[in-house]
Amino acid sequence: MHLWKRKLAAAARASADNGRSLLCMSSSLHKIPDDIPPDIRKVRIEKCHLTELSRGLFGGVSSLEYLWLNFNNITLMHMKSLEDLKNLKELRLQGNKLRSVPWTAFQDTPALKILDLKHNRLDVLPEHAMKFLTHLTYLDLSFNQLTIISKDVFSNWPLYQKAHAVERTEITTNVVLALHDNPWMCDCRLKGFVNFVKTVSPPFILMNSYLICASPNSKAGKFFHELELKSCLKPTTNSLMSNITVQVGLNVTLVCFITASPSPLILWTYGLKASNIKAYNVSTTAIDEETIKSELVIPVVHLADAGVYNCVAKNFLGNSTSSVIVHVQSPRPGDPSMFPSYAFSPSLPSDENVYIDVRIAKQTVYGISLEWFAVTENPSETWYTIYFGKYDDKEKEVINIGPGIYTYSVNDLLPTTKYEVCITLKSQRPRKGQCIVFMTGSDISELEQREKLIHIIVIVCAMVLAVPAGMYACTTETRLNCIEKCLGICRKRHKVQKNLKKNNTKESTFDSLQASSEEGLCQREGTEENRRRRCSEEKLNKPKTESKNPAELY
């Protein structure tokens, strides 16, 4: 600080003839000192490390007329940072990082004529911003992040009001405004400001009158004087059909037309759910400047898809909702199909060389995580479908999994409940042998006990989904030939992988995954005799009072 004082005294003495001033350029200064002499008229601190203009920063320096703080790192300006600067004529804050300015701070600077804020990050200009800038002759807001300005910003400016009053002669000098190089959003909200720019006349002069739109896409690159913006509209929605009946297995498209300005946020809700329907394909298409078509596609209708679908549109003026009721007809009596088939691309022929290795990879108190590895001819285009629900329920939850996704978590499972989960190619329907059956434990509040119960009941044994072969699950309650069957499947999987490798097809398994049960998975290492002995010991050591395992071997 002593070094700072010596520099300050030297700068003041050097400029004594032109009024005392303080100059500091490209230094490591992080704050403005609090001992500036009271008779300093000009402060210029540039390319330093200032980050904040705090309250009462220039208290006692009432003679200050010029304050230049360009090219620092100022991000915050306190509303009382200009206190006591009654004689300040020029404030330059170019090249800082201000996102907002406390415009009420200028009530302490009634003599201010020049305000330079270019090359900052201002994105808002409130309606009262100009209220205390009554003697301004130069305002530079160029190269900021302004997108929308209300017409009231200028109509509330006392200087602008005075210029349009009868006493026009009271303003004898021009007022220069720099507003260019901002990302203007040229929709209905900018209508008032665009009209201001078009009609501005002396004593108000635009430094660059060719203001350009940055968005929306239909207006990008156009000049303000080329625009004819319409008034803003509250959204209105209209469904193409309010009642739709469709049979299980078919697809259906729900259509909603929205009229609004500016463009609204559009989402679909199902029943009482207040979130987007992410399981379905929702698309929007602009019909014209104010009309949008939104479509929700259900590729394959299931009985669980019946209900009320709401098309919701929102903008700053309000919101609107239109409903579509979907009725789903059950399959014809005698139809053996329990699940719908998927008839849209990407579909794969039934004889395609496909290999999928599936495991229950992880479990928590409330659910499980599935992992699978697939070898297909078109892995980047292959979709999968997961069917999940209680074992006895014919209506299963259907989840479509896109290419490149090989995991899925199932949560909120009920205790002591038998579940079934099936994984197929999206063009395939589940078949016997392509599903995992498992039962949850008796107490979801005790994690260790639950893990034990799940893994005693269901032990995943290299579950393989091939076409047309299926997946298999071994349990400790099954007959002694469980091990022989599991070994046969493991050998079959090894043979499939070996053949795929010969055909230069990508090969991978989940053998590296750790088994989550000590009861034993069907693994490659170990002899067949060891596996026989383990399965026999487990059966002999099981308490006689234990109930029969409800899981099945497919």
XYZ file of C-alpha atoms in Angstrom:
554
model
C 0.000 0.000 0.000
C 2.938 2.321 0.583
C 4.035 1.741 -3.010
C 0.485 2.554 -4.162
C 0.518 5.841 -2.239
C 3.846 6.850 -3.783
C 2.485 6.150 -7.281
C -0.670 8.059 -6.486
C 1.259 11.108 -5.248
C 3.531 11.042 -8.314
C 0.557 10.817 -10.708
C -1.196 13.662 -8.945
C 1.864 15.907 -9.068
C 2.484 15.099 -12.764
C -1.008 16.259 -13.736
C -1.288 19.266 -11.480
C -1.501 21.649 -14.403
C -4.569 19.907 -15.937
C -6.344 19.098 -12.709
C -5.318 16.295 -10.413
C -5.836 12.824 -11.904
C -5.042 9.192 -11.153
C -3.823 6.811 -13.858
C -3.192 3.102 -13.401
C -2.744 0.772 -16.394
C -2.062 -2.978 -16.605
C -1.221 -3.477 -12.942
C -2.039 -6.187 -10.422
C -4.449 -3.871 -8.592
C -7.468 -5.806 -7.255
C -9.416 -2.988 -5.605
C -9.728 0.747 -5.730
C -7.897 2.264 -2.731
C -9.938 4.009 -0.109
C -7.534 6.940 0.308
C -7.948 8.787 -2.989
C -7.322 12.529 -2.430
C -10.584 14.501 -2.333
C -9.494 16.930 -5.068
C -8.905 14.282 -7.751
C -10.906 15.111 -10.896
C -10.120 12.104 -13.056
C -9.578 8.416 -12.218
C -8.476 6.021 -14.944
C -7.812 2.424 -13.905
C -7.737 0.068 -16.885
C -6.599 -3.476 -17.620
C -6.279 -4.316 -13.938
C -8.045 -6.900 -11.805
C -10.976 -4.976 -10.377
C -13.992 -7.244 -9.817
C -16.475 -5.132 -7.874
C -17.679 -1.569 -7.375
C -18.663 -1.621 -3.720
C -20.776 0.806 -1.713
C -19.317 4.257 -0.957
C -16.263 3.469 -3.067
C -15.642 7.129 -3.896
C -17.004 8.662 -0.715
C -15.383 12.026 -0.105
C -14.103 12.405 -3.708
C -16.836 14.881 -4.600
C -14.721 16.691 -7.199
C -14.442 13.591 -9.425
C -15.695 14.300 -12.978
C -14.239 11.476 -15.088
C -14.230 7.828 -14.045
C -12.743 5.343 -16.517
C -12.665 1.702 -15.434
C -12.388 -0.010 -18.817
C -11.169 -3.564 -19.471
C -11.208 -4.894 -15.931
C -13.141 -7.886 -14.570
C -15.973 -5.998 -12.906
C -18.995 -8.254 -12.451
C -20.856 -6.470 -9.642
C -21.881 -2.859 -9.170
C -23.507 -1.825 -5.893
C -26.481 0.523 -6.091
C -24.609 3.008 -3.860
C -21.222 2.668 -5.540
C -21.523 6.172 -7.083
C -22.533 7.882 -3.879
C -21.267 11.498 -3.428
C -20.317 11.846 -7.131
C -22.536 14.880 -7.764
C -20.092 16.284 -10.321
C -19.446 13.100 -12.312
C -19.827 13.795 -16.032
C -18.360 10.696 -17.628
C -18.502 7.013 -16.610
C -16.828 4.435 -18.834
C -17.114 0.722 -18.013
C -16.269 -0.775 -21.403
C -14.987 -4.336 -21.623
C -16.065 -5.618 -18.206
C -18.328 -8.533 -17.235
C -21.453 -6.779 -15.990
C -24.650 -8.787 -16.467
C -26.808 -6.114 -14.906
C -26.553 -2.507 -13.755
C -28.340 -0.966 -10.742
C -29.860 1.884 -12.714
C -31.067 3.612 -9.539
C -27.388 4.250 -8.772
C -27.486 7.120 -11.273
C -29.708 9.201 -9.043
C -26.414 10.077 -7.280
C -24.899 11.378 -10.556
C -27.292 14.087 -11.807
C -24.597 15.690 -13.993
C -23.735 12.494 -15.919
C -23.528 13.070 -19.682
C -21.591 10.074 -21.009
C -22.286 6.448 -20.047
C -20.270 3.788 -21.878
C -21.298 0.172 -21.181
C -20.303 -1.499 -24.438
C -18.688 -4.946 -24.519
C -20.322 -6.176 -21.318
C -22.871 -8.970 -20.789
C -26.045 -6.995 -20.163
C -29.128 -9.013 -21.117
C -31.863 -6.929 -19.485
C -32.832 -3.270 -19.762
C -35.665 -2.579 -17.285
C -38.373 -0.045 -18.010
C -37.073 2.409 -15.392
C -33.448 2.227 -16.589
C -33.362 5.762 -18.028
C -35.297 7.477 -15.251
C -32.300 9.223 -13.619
C -30.261 9.900 -16.797
C -31.786 13.319 -17.365
C -28.734 15.056 -18.866
C -27.234 12.213 -20.873
C -25.838 12.990 -24.326
C -24.154 9.641 -25.076
C -25.303 6.119 -24.141
C -23.461 3.095 -25.522
C -25.066 -0.338 -25.014
C -23.556 -1.996 -28.070
C -21.921 -5.442 -28.023
C -23.952 -6.775 -25.101
C -26.469 -9.642 -24.820
C -29.699 -7.670 -25.136
C -32.471 -9.627 -26.859
C -35.664 -7.735 -25.983
C -36.303 -4.122 -24.944
C -39.697 -2.748 -24.055
C -40.837 0.413 -25.804
C -41.451 1.857 -22.335
C -37.696 2.063 -21.684
C -37.516 5.145 -23.886
C -41.040 6.438 -23.451
C -40.332 6.669 -19.688
C -37.038 8.524 -20.231
C -37.554 12.133 -19.042
C -35.221 13.362 -21.760
C -37.292 11.618 -24.449
C -40.532 12.904 -22.996
C -39.163 16.451 -22.933
C -38.075 16.180 -26.563
C -41.606 15.242 -27.608
C -43.317 17.897 -25.518
C -44.239 21.362 -26.682
C -41.035 22.862 -25.280
C -38.789 21.129 -27.852
C -36.368 24.050 -27.724
C -35.267 23.054 -24.243
C -33.026 20.325 -25.735
C -30.279 21.996 -27.723
C -27.823 19.093 -28.123
C -28.163 15.727 -29.784
C -28.357 12.467 -27.831
C -26.354 9.616 -29.375
C -27.504 6.054 -28.758
C -25.412 2.968 -29.629
C -27.541 -0.203 -29.627
C -26.007 -2.291 -32.401
C -24.412 -5.744 -32.160
C -26.848 -7.253 -29.703
C -28.587 -10.609 -30.359
C -32.034 -9.081 -30.921
C -34.938 -11.532 -30.789
C -37.305 -10.150 -33.404
C -40.687 -11.491 -32.351
C -43.796 -9.710 -31.156
C -42.132 -8.680 -27.889
C -39.753 -6.391 -29.786
C -42.485 -4.667 -31.768
C -42.471 -1.456 -29.712
C -38.679 -1.113 -29.804
C -38.561 -1.781 -33.551
C -41.101 0.995 -34.088
C -38.973 3.302 -31.928
C -35.902 2.593 -34.042
C -37.849 3.183 -37.237
C -39.245 6.529 -36.076
C -36.297 7.874 -34.066
C -35.375 11.430 -35.070
C -33.217 14.297 -33.751
C -32.331 15.175 -31.141
C -31.985 11.361 -30.760
C -29.478 9.825 -33.161
C -28.524 6.155 -33.529
C -24.800 5.605 -33.929
C -25.696 2.644 -36.176
C -29.280 2.609 -37.404
C -28.930 -0.780 -39.135
C -29.884 -3.023 -36.262
C -30.014 -6.703 -37.216
C -32.139 -9.599 -35.921
C -30.399 -12.661 -34.504
C -33.526 -14.800 -34.031
C -35.903 -16.469 -34.712
C -34.595 -18.262 -37.777
C -37.233 -16.708 -40.018
C -35.980 -13.224 -39.087
C -32.274 -13.843 -38.580
C -30.104 -11.421 -40.552
C -32.919 -8.984 -41.366
C -32.718 -5.267 -40.600
C -35.242 -3.636 -38.304
C -36.533 -1.392 -41.082
C -37.501 -4.524 -43.060
C -39.747 -5.907 -40.319
C -43.481 -5.725 -39.779
C -43.962 -7.450 -36.457
C -47.393 -8.550 -35.262
C -48.874 -8.211 -31.823
C -48.362 -10.930 -29.224
C -51.007 -13.636 -28.851
C -51.936 -15.846 -25.935
C -51.749 -19.533 -26.973
C -54.824 -21.318 -28.262
C -54.777 -25.076 -28.872
C -56.988 -27.204 -31.080
C -56.857 -30.992 -31.356
C -57.480 -32.451 -34.767
C -59.624 -35.190 -33.161
C -60.808 -35.178 -29.561
C -61.791 -38.883 -29.467
C -59.786 -41.678 -31.063
C -60.420 -45.423 -30.957
C -57.604 -47.781 -31.930
C -56.978 -51.520 -31.662
C -54.136 -53.040 -29.699
C -50.982 -53.400 -31.814
C -51.688 -50.524 -34.207
C -50.035 -47.117 -34.176
C -51.773 -43.809 -33.588
C -50.801 -40.164 -34.058
C -52.318 -37.435 -31.901
C -52.293 -34.005 -33.568
C -52.570 -30.593 -31.953
C -52.481 -27.174 -33.632
C -51.251 -24.208 -31.593
C -51.623 -20.535 -32.448
C -49.437 -18.218 -30.371
C -46.904 -15.399 -30.514
C -44.174 -15.571 -29.396
C -43.563 -19.278 -29.973
C -44.816 -21.190 -26.930
C -43.411 -24.046 -24.908
C -45.329 -27.150 -25.999
C -45.640 -30.358 -23.999
C -47.936 -33.371 -23.826
C -49.195 -34.802 -20.564
C -50.979 -38.070 -19.900
C -53.815 -38.125 -17.392
C -52.800 -36.226 -14.280
C -49.073 -36.443 -14.956
C -47.613 -32.953 -15.268
C -44.483 -33.880 -17.188
C -43.578 -34.581 -20.780
C -44.461 -37.994 -22.187
C -40.886 -39.025 -22.844
C -41.642 -42.593 -23.877
C -43.273 -41.441 -27.098
C -42.101 -39.483 -30.109
C -43.243 -35.847 -29.935
C -42.474 -33.529 -32.847
C -43.350 -29.937 -33.759
C -43.618 -28.331 -37.178
C -44.018 -24.612 -37.884
C -46.937 -24.014 -40.239
C -46.506 -20.232 -40.351
C -45.231 -17.461 -38.100
C -47.964 -17.982 -35.513
C -49.120 -21.594 -36.044
C -47.387 -24.779 -34.933
C -48.406 -28.405 -35.389
C -47.440 -30.799 -32.616
C -47.698 -34.570 -33.052
C -47.449 -37.340 -30.484
C -46.843 -40.769 -32.008
C -47.630 -44.006 -30.152
C -45.935 -46.586 -32.396
C -47.718 -49.636 -30.990
C -50.806 -49.162 -28.863
C -51.178 -51.200 -25.701
C -54.187 -51.434 -23.399
C -52.331 -49.308 -20.853
C -52.130 -46.453 -23.394
C -55.828 -45.687 -23.078
C -56.689 -42.419 -21.383
C -56.671 -38.637 -21.746
C -53.725 -36.927 -23.471
C -53.326 -33.166 -23.027
C -51.582 -30.830 -25.446
C -50.337 -27.854 -23.396
C -48.913 -24.608 -24.824
C -47.434 -21.775 -22.733
C -45.920 -18.359 -23.346
C -45.564 -15.233 -21.211
C -49.188 -14.231 -21.876
C -50.719 -17.464 -20.560
C -51.379 -21.080 -21.461
C -53.922 -23.258 -23.226
C -54.758 -26.960 -23.106
C -56.518 -29.256 -25.551
C -57.369 -32.883 -24.743
C -57.523 -36.072 -26.795
C -59.242 -39.176 -25.411
C -57.735 -42.444 -26.647
C -59.862 -45.605 -26.465
C -58.049 -48.930 -26.936
C -59.895 -52.022 -28.108
C -58.786 -55.383 -26.721
C -57.625 -58.160 -29.047
C -60.326 -60.381 -30.531
C -61.395 -63.340 -28.392
C -59.119 -66.309 -28.917
C -56.172 -64.242 -30.042
C -53.144 -65.992 -28.492
C -50.959 -62.915 -28.714
C -50.467 -61.287 -25.331
C -48.147 -58.558 -26.571
C -48.318 -56.407 -29.694
C -45.696 -56.754 -32.384
C -43.667 -53.740 -33.510
C -44.182 -53.060 -37.170
C -42.043 -49.967 -37.757
C -38.378 -49.571 -38.514
C -35.792 -50.367 -37.497
C -37.014 -53.945 -37.924
C -34.868 -57.018 -38.341
C -35.669 -60.248 -40.186
C -36.266 -63.254 -37.969
C -33.321 -65.159 -39.437
C -30.781 -62.409 -38.726
C -27.701 -63.497 -36.775
C -28.486 -61.996 -33.338
C -26.938 -62.679 -29.934
C -27.892 -60.980 -26.657
C -26.354 -61.684 -23.254
C -28.516 -60.411 -20.364
C -27.937 -60.200 -16.633
C -29.484 -58.721 -13.529
C -26.387 -56.671 -12.890
C -27.231 -54.781 -9.714
C -29.961 -54.357 -7.171
C -30.985 -51.892 -4.491
C -33.603 -51.905 -1.754
C -36.230 -50.787 -4.233
C -35.275 -52.285 -7.577
C -32.890 -53.970 -9.976
C -30.736 -52.957 -12.943
C -30.639 -54.964 -16.154
C -27.632 -55.042 -18.455
C -27.358 -56.728 -21.792
C -24.851 -57.049 -24.605
C -26.022 -57.492 -28.185
C -24.284 -58.688 -31.318
C -26.313 -57.731 -34.375
C -25.582 -56.926 -37.981
C -26.686 -53.311 -37.489
C -25.916 -52.404 -33.843
C -26.140 -48.658 -34.522
C -29.744 -49.067 -35.708
C -31.010 -51.801 -33.412
C -33.831 -50.988 -31.010
C -34.982 -53.131 -28.112
C -38.224 -53.422 -26.209
C -38.544 -54.182 -22.502
C -41.801 -55.647 -21.166
C -42.056 -55.414 -17.401
C -44.754 -56.095 -14.826
C -46.149 -58.520 -12.314
C -45.893 -62.095 -13.499
C -49.637 -62.732 -13.607
C -50.544 -59.424 -15.284
C -51.275 -59.704 -18.988
C -50.761 -55.979 -19.407
C -47.068 -55.237 -19.072
C -45.324 -51.882 -19.127
C -43.625 -51.375 -22.502
C -40.352 -49.451 -22.740
C -38.639 -48.777 -26.063
C -34.849 -48.623 -25.787
C -32.939 -46.860 -28.546
C -29.666 -47.876 -30.219
C -26.592 -47.686 -28.042
C -28.489 -48.196 -24.758
C -27.860 -51.486 -22.966
C -29.001 -50.832 -19.396
C -32.310 -50.216 -17.700
C -33.293 -49.812 -14.042
C -36.590 -50.963 -12.552
C -37.544 -49.240 -9.300
C -40.344 -49.182 -6.736
C -40.764 -52.952 -6.606
C -43.253 -54.390 -4.128
C -42.123 -56.916 -1.492
C -42.903 -60.619 -1.868
C -44.076 -60.096 -5.432
C -43.343 -62.209 -8.474
C -42.233 -60.138 -11.500
C -41.449 -60.849 -15.124
C -39.216 -58.833 -17.439
C -38.691 -59.588 -21.128
C -36.162 -58.106 -23.549
C -36.697 -58.473 -27.298
C -35.752 -56.847 -30.520
C -38.189 -54.063 -31.216
C -39.635 -55.945 -34.181
C -40.137 -59.100 -32.120
C -42.836 -60.154 -29.686
C -41.885 -61.853 -26.405
C -41.872 -65.632 -26.500
C -41.575 -68.254 -23.839
C -37.955 -68.451 -22.779
C -37.212 -64.790 -23.471
C -38.189 -63.516 -20.034
C -36.669 -63.374 -16.565
C -38.931 -64.288 -13.660
C -37.915 -63.215 -10.167
C -39.496 -62.638 -6.772
C -38.690 -59.859 -4.342
C -37.850 -60.392 -0.691
C -40.167 -60.065 2.267
C -38.833 -56.884 3.867
C -37.722 -53.949 1.708
C -36.491 -52.114 4.790
C -33.656 -54.593 5.331
C -31.305 -54.449 2.375
C -29.140 -57.448 3.278
C -32.090 -59.751 3.916
C -33.742 -58.641 0.668
C -30.608 -59.294 -1.353
C -30.346 -62.764 0.094
C -33.955 -63.618 -0.674
C -33.780 -62.363 -4.243
C -30.625 -64.272 -5.057
C -31.778 -67.487 -3.421
C -34.922 -67.395 -5.506
C -33.429 -66.237 -8.784
C -29.893 -66.896 -9.932
C -29.215 -65.583 -13.396
C -27.519 -68.288 -15.393
C -25.998 -66.859 -18.568
C -29.428 -65.842 -19.797
C -29.206 -65.880 -23.560
C -31.667 -64.306 -25.960
C -31.144 -65.604 -29.446
C -33.540 -65.837 -32.347
C -35.553 -67.988 -31.892
C -33.919 -69.402 -28.711
C -34.565 -67.818 -25.345
C -33.307 -66.840 -21.890
C -33.008 -69.195 -18.952
C -32.995 -68.802 -15.164
C -31.700 -71.379 -12.667
C -32.949 -71.519 -9.095
C -31.959 -73.483 -6.015
C -35.449 -75.000 -5.887
C -35.274 -76.674 -9.276
C -34.488 -80.330 -9.865
C -30.946 -81.668 -9.842
C -30.762 -81.501 -13.651
C -30.663 -77.659 -13.351
C -26.879 -77.776 -13.560
C -26.876 -80.030 -16.619
C -29.272 -77.709 -18.414
C -27.310 -74.627 -17.422
C -24.076 -76.231 -18.581
C -25.682 -77.085 -21.886
C -26.770 -73.509 -22.338
C -23.327 -72.181 -21.424
C -21.717 -74.487 -23.961
C -24.284 -73.430 -26.549
C -23.567 -69.761 -25.867
C -19.831 -70.400 -26.162
C -20.408 -72.109 -29.504
C -22.547 -69.181 -30.757
C -19.881 -66.701 -29.752
C -17.198 -68.775 -31.447
C -19.167 -68.858 -34.701
C -19.805 -65.122 -34.551
C -16.096 -64.505 -34.072
C -15.321 -66.492 -37.197
C -17.682 -64.240 -39.121
C -15.784 -61.149 -37.877
C -18.823 -60.176 -35.812
C -18.260 -58.160 -32.626
C -18.116 -60.482 -29.574
C -18.414 -59.639 -25.920
C -19.912 -61.185 -22.792
C -20.622 -60.213 -19.259
C -18.299 -62.845 -17.783
C -16.304 -60.037 -16.160
C -19.346 -58.944 -14.117
C -19.299 -60.046 -10.485
C -22.033 -62.440 -9.438
C -24.113 -60.953 -6.666
C -24.954 -64.252 -4.948
C -22.918 -66.942 -3.288
C -25.399 -69.635 -4.239
C -23.587 -69.899 -7.567
C -23.940 -68.665 -11.137
C -23.454 -70.906 -14.118
C -19.868 -69.870 -14.917
C -17.266 -71.285 -17.257
C -14.589 -71.982 -14.649
C -14.867 -75.074 -12.399
C -15.713 -78.670 -13.177
C -19.121 -80.152 -13.812
C -18.726 -82.296 -10.689
C -18.223 -79.202 -8.485
C -21.410 -77.689 -9.866
C -23.340 -80.934 -9.222
C -22.036 -81.039 -5.633
C -22.960 -77.369 -4.984
C -26.492 -77.760 -6.344
C -26.985 -80.947 -4.241
C -25.633 -79.328 -1.058
C -27.915 -76.355 -1.475
C -30.942 -78.634 -1.789
C -29.952 -80.756 1.229
C -29.188 -77.751 3.449
C -32.448 -75.944 2.681
C -34.875 -75.839 5.637
C -37.816 -78.159 5.212
C -40.294 -75.468 6.223
C -39.356 -73.218 3.305
C -42.183 -72.824 0.811
C -41.874 -73.965 -2.779
C -40.024 -71.513 -5.000
C -42.445 -69.826 -7.421
C -39.733 -69.063 -9.998
C -39.652 -71.253 -13.084
C -37.064 -72.746 -15.415
C -37.720 -71.936 -19.042
